[in-house]
Structure formats: structure tokens, C-alpha cells
PDB file of C-alpha atoms in Angstrom:
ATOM      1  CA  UNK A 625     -16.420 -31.669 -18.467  1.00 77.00           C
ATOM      2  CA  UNK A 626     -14.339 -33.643 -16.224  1.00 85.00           C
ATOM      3  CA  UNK A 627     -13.894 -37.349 -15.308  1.00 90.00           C
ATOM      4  CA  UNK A 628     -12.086 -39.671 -13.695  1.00 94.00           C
ATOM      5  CA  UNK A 629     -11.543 -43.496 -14.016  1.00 95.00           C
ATOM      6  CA  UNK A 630     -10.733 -45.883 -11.406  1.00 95.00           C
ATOM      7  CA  UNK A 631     -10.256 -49.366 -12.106  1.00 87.00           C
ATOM      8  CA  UNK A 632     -10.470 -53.104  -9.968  1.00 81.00           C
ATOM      9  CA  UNK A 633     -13.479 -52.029  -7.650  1.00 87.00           C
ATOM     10  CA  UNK A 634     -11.542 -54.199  -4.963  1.00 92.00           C
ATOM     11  CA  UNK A 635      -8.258 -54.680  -3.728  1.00 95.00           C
ATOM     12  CA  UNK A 636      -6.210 -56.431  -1.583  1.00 96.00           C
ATOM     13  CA  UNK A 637      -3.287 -55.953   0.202  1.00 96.00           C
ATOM     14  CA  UNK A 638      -1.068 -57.445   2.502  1.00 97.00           C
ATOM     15  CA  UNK A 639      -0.200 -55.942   6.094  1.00 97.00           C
ATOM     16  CA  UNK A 640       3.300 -53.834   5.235  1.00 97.00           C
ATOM     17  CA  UNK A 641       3.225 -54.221   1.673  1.00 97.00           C
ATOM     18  CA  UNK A 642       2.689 -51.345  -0.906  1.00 97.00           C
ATOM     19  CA  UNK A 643      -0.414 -49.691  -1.515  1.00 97.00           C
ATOM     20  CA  UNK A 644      -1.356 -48.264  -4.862  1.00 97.00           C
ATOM     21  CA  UNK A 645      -4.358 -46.835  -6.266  1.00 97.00           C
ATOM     22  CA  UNK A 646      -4.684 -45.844  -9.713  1.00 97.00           C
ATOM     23  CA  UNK A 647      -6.867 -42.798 -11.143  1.00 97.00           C
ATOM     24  CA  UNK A 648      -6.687 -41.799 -14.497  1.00 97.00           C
ATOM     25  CA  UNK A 649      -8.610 -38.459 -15.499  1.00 95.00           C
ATOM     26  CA  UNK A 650     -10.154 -36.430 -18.131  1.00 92.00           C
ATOM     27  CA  UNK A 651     -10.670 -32.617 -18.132  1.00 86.00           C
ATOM     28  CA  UNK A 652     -10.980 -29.589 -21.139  1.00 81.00           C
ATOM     29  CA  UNK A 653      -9.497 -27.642 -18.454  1.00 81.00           C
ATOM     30  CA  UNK A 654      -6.315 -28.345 -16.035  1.00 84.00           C
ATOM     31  CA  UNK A 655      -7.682 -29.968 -13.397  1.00 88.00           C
ATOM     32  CA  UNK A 656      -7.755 -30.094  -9.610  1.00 91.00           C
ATOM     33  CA  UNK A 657      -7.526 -33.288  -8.340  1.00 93.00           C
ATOM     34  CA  UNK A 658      -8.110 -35.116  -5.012  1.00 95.00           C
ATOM     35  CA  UNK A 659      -8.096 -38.323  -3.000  1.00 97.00           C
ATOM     36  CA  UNK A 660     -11.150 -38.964  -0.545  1.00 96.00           C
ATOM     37  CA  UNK A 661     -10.949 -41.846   1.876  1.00 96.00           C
ATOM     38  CA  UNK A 662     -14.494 -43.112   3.407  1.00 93.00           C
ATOM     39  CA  UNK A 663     -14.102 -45.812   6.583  1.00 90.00           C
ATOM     40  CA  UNK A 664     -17.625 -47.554   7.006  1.00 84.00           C
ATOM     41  CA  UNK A 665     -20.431 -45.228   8.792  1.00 79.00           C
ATOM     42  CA  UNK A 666     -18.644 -41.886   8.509  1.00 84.00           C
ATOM     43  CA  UNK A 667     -18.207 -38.842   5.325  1.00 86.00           C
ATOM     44  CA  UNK A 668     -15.830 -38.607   3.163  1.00 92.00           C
ATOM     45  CA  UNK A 669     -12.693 -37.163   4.391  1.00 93.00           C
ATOM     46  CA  UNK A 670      -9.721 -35.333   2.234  1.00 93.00           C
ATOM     47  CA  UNK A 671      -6.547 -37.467   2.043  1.00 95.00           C
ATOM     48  CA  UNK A 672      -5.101 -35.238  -0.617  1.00 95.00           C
ATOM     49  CA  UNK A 673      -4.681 -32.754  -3.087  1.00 93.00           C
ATOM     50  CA  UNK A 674      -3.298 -31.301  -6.075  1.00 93.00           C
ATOM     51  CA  UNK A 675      -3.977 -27.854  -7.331  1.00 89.00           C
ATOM     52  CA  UNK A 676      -0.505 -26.440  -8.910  1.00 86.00           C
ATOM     53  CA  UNK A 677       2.925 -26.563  -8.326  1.00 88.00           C
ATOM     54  CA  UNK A 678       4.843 -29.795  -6.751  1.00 90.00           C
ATOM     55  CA  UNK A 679       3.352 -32.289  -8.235  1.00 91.00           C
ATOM     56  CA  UNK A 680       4.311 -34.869  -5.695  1.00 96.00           C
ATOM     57  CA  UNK A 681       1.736 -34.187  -2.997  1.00 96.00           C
ATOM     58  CA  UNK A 682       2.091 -35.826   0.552  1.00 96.00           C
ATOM     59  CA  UNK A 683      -1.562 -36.609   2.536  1.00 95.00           C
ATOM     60  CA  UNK A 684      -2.247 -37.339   5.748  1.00 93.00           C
ATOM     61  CA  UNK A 685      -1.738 -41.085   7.401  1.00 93.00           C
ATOM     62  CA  UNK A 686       1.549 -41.521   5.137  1.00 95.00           C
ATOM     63  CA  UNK A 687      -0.343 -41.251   1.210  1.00 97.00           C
ATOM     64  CA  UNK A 688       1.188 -39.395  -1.550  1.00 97.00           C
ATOM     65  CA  UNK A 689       0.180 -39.151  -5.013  1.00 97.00           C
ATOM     66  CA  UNK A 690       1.942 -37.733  -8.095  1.00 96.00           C
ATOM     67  CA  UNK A 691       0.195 -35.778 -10.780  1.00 96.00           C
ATOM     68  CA  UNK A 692       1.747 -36.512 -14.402  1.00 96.00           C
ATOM     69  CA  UNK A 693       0.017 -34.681 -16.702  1.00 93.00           C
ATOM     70  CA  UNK A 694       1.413 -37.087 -20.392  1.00 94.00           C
ATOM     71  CA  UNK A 695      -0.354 -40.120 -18.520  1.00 95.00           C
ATOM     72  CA  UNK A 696      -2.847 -38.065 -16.687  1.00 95.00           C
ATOM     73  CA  UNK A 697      -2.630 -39.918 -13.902  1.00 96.00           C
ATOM     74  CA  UNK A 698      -2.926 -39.152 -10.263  1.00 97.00           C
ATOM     75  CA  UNK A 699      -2.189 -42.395  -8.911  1.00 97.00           C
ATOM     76  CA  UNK A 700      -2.003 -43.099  -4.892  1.00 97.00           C
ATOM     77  CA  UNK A 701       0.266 -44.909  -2.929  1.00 97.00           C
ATOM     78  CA  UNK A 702       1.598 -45.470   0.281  1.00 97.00           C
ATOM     79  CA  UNK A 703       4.923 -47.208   1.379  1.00 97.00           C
ATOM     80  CA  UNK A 704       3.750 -49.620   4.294  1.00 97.00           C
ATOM     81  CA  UNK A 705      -0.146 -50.824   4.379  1.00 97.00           C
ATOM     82  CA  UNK A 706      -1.877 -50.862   8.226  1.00 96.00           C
ATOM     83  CA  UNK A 707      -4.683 -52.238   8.985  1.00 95.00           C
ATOM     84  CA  UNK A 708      -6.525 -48.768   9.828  1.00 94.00           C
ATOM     85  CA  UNK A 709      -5.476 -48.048   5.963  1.00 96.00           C
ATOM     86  CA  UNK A 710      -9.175 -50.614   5.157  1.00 96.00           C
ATOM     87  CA  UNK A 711     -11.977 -48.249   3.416  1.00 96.00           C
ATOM     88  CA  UNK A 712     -13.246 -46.966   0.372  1.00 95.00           C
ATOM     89  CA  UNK A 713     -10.813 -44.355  -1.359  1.00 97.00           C
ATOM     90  CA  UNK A 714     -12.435 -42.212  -4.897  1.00 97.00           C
ATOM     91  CA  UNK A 715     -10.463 -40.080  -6.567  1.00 97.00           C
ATOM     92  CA  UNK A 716     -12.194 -36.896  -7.803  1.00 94.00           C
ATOM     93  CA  UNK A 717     -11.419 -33.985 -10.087  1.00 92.00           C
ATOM     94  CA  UNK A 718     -12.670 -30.788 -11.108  1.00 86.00           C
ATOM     95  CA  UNK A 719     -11.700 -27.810 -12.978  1.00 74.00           C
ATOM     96  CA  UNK A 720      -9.075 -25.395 -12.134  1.00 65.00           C
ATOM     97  CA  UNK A 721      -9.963 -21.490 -10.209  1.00 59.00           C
ATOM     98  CA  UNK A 722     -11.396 -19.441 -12.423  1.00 52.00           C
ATOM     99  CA  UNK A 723     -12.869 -22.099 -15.121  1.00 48.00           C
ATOM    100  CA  UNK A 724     -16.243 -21.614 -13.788  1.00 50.00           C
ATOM    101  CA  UNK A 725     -16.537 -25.610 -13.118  1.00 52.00           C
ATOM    102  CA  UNK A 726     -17.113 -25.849  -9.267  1.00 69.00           C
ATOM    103  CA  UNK A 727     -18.047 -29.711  -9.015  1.00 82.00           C
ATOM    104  CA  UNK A 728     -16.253 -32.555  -8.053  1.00 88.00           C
ATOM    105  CA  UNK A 729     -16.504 -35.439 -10.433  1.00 91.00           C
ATOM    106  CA  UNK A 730     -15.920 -39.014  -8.620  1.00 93.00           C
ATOM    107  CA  UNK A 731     -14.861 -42.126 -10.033  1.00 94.00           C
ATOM    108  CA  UNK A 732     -16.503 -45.337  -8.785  1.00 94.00           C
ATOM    109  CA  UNK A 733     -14.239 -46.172  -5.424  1.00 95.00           C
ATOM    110  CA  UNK A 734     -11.550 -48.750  -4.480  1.00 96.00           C
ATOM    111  CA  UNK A 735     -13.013 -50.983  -1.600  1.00 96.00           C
ATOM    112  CA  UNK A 736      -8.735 -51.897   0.232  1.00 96.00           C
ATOM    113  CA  UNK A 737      -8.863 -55.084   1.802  1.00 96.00           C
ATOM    114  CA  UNK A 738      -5.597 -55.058   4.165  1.00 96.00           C
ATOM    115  CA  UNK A 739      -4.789 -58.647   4.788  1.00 96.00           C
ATOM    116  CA  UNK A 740      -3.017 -59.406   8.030  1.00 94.00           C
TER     117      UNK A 740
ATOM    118  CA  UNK B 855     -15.891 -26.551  14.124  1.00 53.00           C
ATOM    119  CA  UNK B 856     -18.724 -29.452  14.179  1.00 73.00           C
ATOM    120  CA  UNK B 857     -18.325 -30.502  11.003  1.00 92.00           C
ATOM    121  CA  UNK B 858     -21.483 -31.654   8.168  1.00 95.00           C
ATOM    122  CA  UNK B 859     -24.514 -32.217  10.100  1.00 95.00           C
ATOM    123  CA  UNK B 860     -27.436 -34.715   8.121  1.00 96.00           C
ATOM    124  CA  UNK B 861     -30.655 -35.598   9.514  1.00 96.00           C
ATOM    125  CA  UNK B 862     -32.121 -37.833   9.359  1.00 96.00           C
ATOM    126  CA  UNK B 863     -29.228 -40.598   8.983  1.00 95.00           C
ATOM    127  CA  UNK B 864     -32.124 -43.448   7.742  1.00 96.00           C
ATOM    128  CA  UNK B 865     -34.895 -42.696   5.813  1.00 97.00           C
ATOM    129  CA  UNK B 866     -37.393 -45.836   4.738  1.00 97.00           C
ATOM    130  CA  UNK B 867     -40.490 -44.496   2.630  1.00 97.00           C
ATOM    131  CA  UNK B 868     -42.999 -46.024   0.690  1.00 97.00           C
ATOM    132  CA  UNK B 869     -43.091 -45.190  -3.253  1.00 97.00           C
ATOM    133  CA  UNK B 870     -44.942 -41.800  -4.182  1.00 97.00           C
ATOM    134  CA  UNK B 871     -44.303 -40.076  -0.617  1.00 97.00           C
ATOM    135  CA  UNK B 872     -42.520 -37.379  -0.251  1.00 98.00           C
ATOM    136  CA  UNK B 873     -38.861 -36.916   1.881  1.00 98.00           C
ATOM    137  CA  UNK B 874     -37.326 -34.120   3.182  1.00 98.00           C
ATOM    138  CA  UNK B 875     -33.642 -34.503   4.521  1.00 97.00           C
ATOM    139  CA  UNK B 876     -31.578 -31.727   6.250  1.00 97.00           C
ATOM    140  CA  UNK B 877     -28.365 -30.473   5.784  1.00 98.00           C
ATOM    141  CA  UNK B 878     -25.932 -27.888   8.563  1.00 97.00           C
ATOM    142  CA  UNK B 879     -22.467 -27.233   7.002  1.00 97.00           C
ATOM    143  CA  UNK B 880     -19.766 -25.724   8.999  1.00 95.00           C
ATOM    144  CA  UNK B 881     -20.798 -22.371   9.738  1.00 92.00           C
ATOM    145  CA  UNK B 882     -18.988 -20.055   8.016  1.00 90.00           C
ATOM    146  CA  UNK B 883     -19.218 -22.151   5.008  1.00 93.00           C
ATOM    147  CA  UNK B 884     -20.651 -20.181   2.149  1.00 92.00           C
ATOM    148  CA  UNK B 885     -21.055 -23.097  -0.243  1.00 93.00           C
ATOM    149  CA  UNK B 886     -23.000 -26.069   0.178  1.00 95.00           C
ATOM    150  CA  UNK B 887     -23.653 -29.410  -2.294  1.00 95.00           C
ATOM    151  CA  UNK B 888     -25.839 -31.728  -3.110  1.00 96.00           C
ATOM    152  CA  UNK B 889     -24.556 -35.323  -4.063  1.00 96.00           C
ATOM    153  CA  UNK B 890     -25.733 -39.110  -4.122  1.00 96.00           C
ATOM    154  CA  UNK B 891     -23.881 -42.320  -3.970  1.00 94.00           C
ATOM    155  CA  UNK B 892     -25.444 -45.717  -4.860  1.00 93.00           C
ATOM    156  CA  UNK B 893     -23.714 -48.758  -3.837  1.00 88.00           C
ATOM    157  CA  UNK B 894     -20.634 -49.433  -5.958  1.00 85.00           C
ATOM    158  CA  UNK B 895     -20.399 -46.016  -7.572  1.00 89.00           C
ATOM    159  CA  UNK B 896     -18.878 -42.638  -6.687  1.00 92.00           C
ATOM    160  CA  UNK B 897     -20.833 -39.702  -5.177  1.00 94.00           C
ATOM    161  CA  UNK B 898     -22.476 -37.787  -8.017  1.00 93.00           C
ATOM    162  CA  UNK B 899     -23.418 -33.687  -8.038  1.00 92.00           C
ATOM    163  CA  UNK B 900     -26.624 -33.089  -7.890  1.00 94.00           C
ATOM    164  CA  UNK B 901     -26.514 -29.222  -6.812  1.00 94.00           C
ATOM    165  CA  UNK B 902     -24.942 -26.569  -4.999  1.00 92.00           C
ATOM    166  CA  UNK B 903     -25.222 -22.962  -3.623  1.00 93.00           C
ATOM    167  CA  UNK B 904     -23.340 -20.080  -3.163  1.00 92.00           C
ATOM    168  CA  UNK B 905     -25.204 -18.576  -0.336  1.00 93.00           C
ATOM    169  CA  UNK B 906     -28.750 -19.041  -0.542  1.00 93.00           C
ATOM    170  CA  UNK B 907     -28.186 -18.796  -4.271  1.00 93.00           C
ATOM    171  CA  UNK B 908     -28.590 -21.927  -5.869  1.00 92.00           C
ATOM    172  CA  UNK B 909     -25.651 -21.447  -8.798  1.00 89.00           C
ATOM    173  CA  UNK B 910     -26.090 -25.052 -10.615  1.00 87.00           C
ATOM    174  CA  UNK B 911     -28.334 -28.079 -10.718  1.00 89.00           C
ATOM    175  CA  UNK B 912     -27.330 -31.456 -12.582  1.00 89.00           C
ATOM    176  CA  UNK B 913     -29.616 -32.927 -14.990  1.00 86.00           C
ATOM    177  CA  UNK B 914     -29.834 -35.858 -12.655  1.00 81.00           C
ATOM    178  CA  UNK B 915     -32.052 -33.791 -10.251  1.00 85.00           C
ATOM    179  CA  UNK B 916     -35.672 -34.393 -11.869  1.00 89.00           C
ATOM    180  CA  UNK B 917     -38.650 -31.777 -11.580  1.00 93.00           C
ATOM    181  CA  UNK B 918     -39.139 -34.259  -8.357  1.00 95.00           C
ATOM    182  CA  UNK B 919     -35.884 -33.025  -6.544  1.00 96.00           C
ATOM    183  CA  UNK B 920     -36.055 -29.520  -4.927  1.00 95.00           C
ATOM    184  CA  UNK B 921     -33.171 -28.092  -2.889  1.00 96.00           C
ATOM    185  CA  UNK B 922     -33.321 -24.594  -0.632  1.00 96.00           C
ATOM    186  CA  UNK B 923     -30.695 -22.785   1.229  1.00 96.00           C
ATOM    187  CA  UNK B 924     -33.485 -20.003   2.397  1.00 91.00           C
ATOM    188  CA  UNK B 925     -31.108 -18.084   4.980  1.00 87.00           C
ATOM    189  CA  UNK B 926     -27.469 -18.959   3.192  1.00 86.00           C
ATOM    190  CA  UNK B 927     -27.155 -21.545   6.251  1.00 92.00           C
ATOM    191  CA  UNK B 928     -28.813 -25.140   6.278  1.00 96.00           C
ATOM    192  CA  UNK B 929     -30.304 -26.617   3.298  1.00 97.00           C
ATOM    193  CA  UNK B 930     -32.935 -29.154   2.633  1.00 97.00           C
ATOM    194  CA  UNK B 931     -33.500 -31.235  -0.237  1.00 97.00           C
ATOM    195  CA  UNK B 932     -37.244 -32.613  -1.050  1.00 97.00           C
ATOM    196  CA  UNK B 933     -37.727 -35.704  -2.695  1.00 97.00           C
ATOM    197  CA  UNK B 934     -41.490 -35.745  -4.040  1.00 97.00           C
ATOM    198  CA  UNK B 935     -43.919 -38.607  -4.843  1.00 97.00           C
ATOM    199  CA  UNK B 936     -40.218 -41.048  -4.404  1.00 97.00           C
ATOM    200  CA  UNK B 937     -39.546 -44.167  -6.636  1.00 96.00           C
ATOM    201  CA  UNK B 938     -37.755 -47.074  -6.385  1.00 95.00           C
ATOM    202  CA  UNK B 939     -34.298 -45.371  -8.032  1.00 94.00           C
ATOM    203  CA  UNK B 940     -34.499 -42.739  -5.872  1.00 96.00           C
ATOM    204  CA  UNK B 941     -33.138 -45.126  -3.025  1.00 97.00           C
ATOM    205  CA  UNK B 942     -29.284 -44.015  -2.454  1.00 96.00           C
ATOM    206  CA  UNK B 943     -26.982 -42.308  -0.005  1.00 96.00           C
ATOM    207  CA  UNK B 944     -27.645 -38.838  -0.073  1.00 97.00           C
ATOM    208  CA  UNK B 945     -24.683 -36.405   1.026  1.00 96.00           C
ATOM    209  CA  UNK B 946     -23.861 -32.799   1.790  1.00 97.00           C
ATOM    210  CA  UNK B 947     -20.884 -31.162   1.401  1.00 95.00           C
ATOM    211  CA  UNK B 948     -19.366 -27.663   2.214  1.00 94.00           C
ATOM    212  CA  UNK B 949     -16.421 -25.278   1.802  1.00 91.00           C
ATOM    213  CA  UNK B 950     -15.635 -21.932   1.814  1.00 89.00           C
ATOM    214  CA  UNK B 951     -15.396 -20.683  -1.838  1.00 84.00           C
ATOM    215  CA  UNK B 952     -11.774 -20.046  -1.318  1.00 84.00           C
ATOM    216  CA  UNK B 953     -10.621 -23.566   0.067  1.00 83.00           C
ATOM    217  CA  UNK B 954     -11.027 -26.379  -2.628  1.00 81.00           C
ATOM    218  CA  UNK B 955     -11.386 -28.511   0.537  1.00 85.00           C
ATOM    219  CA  UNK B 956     -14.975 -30.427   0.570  1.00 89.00           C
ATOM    220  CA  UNK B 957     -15.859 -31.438   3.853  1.00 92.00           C
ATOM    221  CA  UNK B 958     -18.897 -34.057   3.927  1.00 93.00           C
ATOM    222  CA  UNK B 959     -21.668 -34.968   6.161  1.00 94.00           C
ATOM    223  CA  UNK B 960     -22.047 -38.778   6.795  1.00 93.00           C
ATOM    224  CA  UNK B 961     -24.947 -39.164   4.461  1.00 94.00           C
ATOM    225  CA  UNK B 962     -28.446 -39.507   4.881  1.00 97.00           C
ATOM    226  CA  UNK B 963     -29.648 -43.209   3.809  1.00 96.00           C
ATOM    227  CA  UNK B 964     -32.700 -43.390   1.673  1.00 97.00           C
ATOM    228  CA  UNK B 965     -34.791 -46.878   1.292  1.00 97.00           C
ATOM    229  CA  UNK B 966     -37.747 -46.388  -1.001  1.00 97.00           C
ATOM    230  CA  UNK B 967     -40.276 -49.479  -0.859  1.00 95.00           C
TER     231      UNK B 967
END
């Protein structure tokens, strides 16, 4: 089974200053992992994600995130905060091709506050 | 492509009717899931299908919950005789079963009175 764990349900950040998101999982099996970002009224939409190789992967509208497998971690960040940047971002894992585990597995959300 | 289609987008119901909500994935999808969201938590798998095969159903979906794919193409999930905790955001999702990309509907909201 897989899980993730996101903690501070909100956060706040100032216009131009660093954002960073932290997700810390749990899986039997290696994991895929993935950032979803959901702005108010719409789906989720796929900012990221990591299935093998680099483990720096870049996302659209300027995120990255870096899977580290001793902390499993899959934390996200990006350099500059805009105002757009304001939603709900979950992280979400699920087992690897070929381990049989086709779900995503959410964790509960970061609601970004960008302060102007 | 048109992207996740849900109908209706607001459901209100009174407790112990029964709801049925729509789902069209992208076309050429060939997998299609089932998730709800309740306010403050992350989305969480109910079911999915591969097809019009239904391949694996969460323990959270009750003898209450029923979900079809009859032709491989839209699905609908029934809701019978509602209660109050069945009140959530109910979303569809679909990929092809070679993409790990999920692409989601905007949700269908569900009030139960």
C-alpha cells in the first residue's frame, strides 16, 4: 500500500518569494509520484512527475520537485511565487509499472495563499 | 481532445434517494476512476475500469455505490437510498493505460439533506 503525507493544510507566501511544498511518502513498492494543482471550480491538473531516472523533475508554470529516496521525500518548490501560483496542490503516489497497484493515493492538500 | 466531462456539476438530494452522476473521459481513454474528495482531504479511489471491466473497487464503496462502464466509454456511478456522509465531491479521472498521466473532470458536487 502506498501513502503520502502532507503537512500545514495552509500556507502563505509572499509575492516573489520561494515556494515549497513538502510530501513525504510511503510505498512496499518504488513508487511513482506526482504533483496535482487544483485552482477553485476546475479538475485537477498534472504539475509533475516522477517515474525513473532524473530525479530532479521540472513541471509546468516554473515547479520542480526532487525525489530522494533516504528521506522519501518529493518535496515541491518553485523559485519566484505569482499570484496565479494561489490553489490547492496534493501530492499523490502510486506503485511503480508492473506492481499491479494502479491507484493514486492523495495526501490531504496545501491550500497557497500568495500574499501581494 | 475535450477533456473529463461530469454531469451533473451540483447535485442536492434528500437522504434515502437515489443519485446517478455521469462521467465522459477523453475518448480514447481506456481507463476510467472513481474518486471522492471531502473538504480538507485529498481525493480518495473509489474504483476504476479497464474497459468496461471494472478491475478494482475500494472498500470505501458500500453495497450502496454501483459503478458501470457498459460500452468501455462513459461511466456512471449510482448512489442508492444516500446519507448524510455520502455528501462530497465526486470525480472522474482517465488515462490511457500506458500514460501514468490522470486527467480529471471538475467534479460533480453532492449535498445530501
Amino acid at each position: 500500500a502506498q501513502s503520502v503525507t502532507q503537512l500545514g493544510s495552509h500556507v502563505s507566501v509572499s509575492e516573489g518569494a520561494l515556494v515549497l511544498l513538502r510530501c513525504n511518502y510511503s510505498s512496499s513498492v518504488p513508487p511513482y509520484l506526482f504533483w496535482y494543482v487544483q485552482y477553485p471550480n476546475q479538475g485537477l491538473q498534472l504539475l509533475l512527475k516522477y517515474t525513473t531516472g532524473a530525479t530532479l523533475v521540472k513541471g509546468i508554470n516554473g515547479f520542480e520537485a526532487e525525489f530522494k529516496k533516504s528521506e522519501t521525500s518529493f518535496h515541491l518548490t518553485k523559485p519566484s511565487a505569482h499570484m496565479s501560483d494561489a490553489a490547492e496542490y496534493f501530492c499523490a503516489v502510486s506503485g511503480s509499472a508492473g506492481n499491479g497497484n494502479n491507484r493514486l493515493a492523495f495526501g490531504k492538500g496545501n491550500q497557497v495563499v500568495v500574499i501581494p | 481532445d475535450t477533456g473529463v466531462s461530469q454531469n451533473p456539476r451540483h447535485k442536492i438530494t434528500k437522504r434515502g434517494q437515489n443519485v446517478t452522476f455521469r462521467c465522459d473521459p477523453i475518448s480514447e481513454h481506456n481507463r476510467l476512476y472513481w474518486y471522492r474528495q471531502t473538504l480538507g482531504q485529498g481525493p480518495e479511489f473509489l474504483t476504476y475500469f479497464q474497459n468496461e471491466a471494472q478491475l478494482e473497487k475500494s472498500r470505501l464503496l458500500s453495497d450502496r455505490f454501483s459503478a458501470e462502464r457498459p460500452k468501455g466509454s462513459f461511466s456512471t456511478l449510482e448512489i442508492q437510498r444516500t446519507e448524510q456522509g455520502d455528501s462530497a465531491m465526486y470525480l472522474c479521472a482517465s488515462r490511457l493505460s500506458t500514460n501514468e498521466k490522470l486527467f480529471f473532470g471538475s467534479g460533480t458536487q453532492l449535498s445530501v439533506l
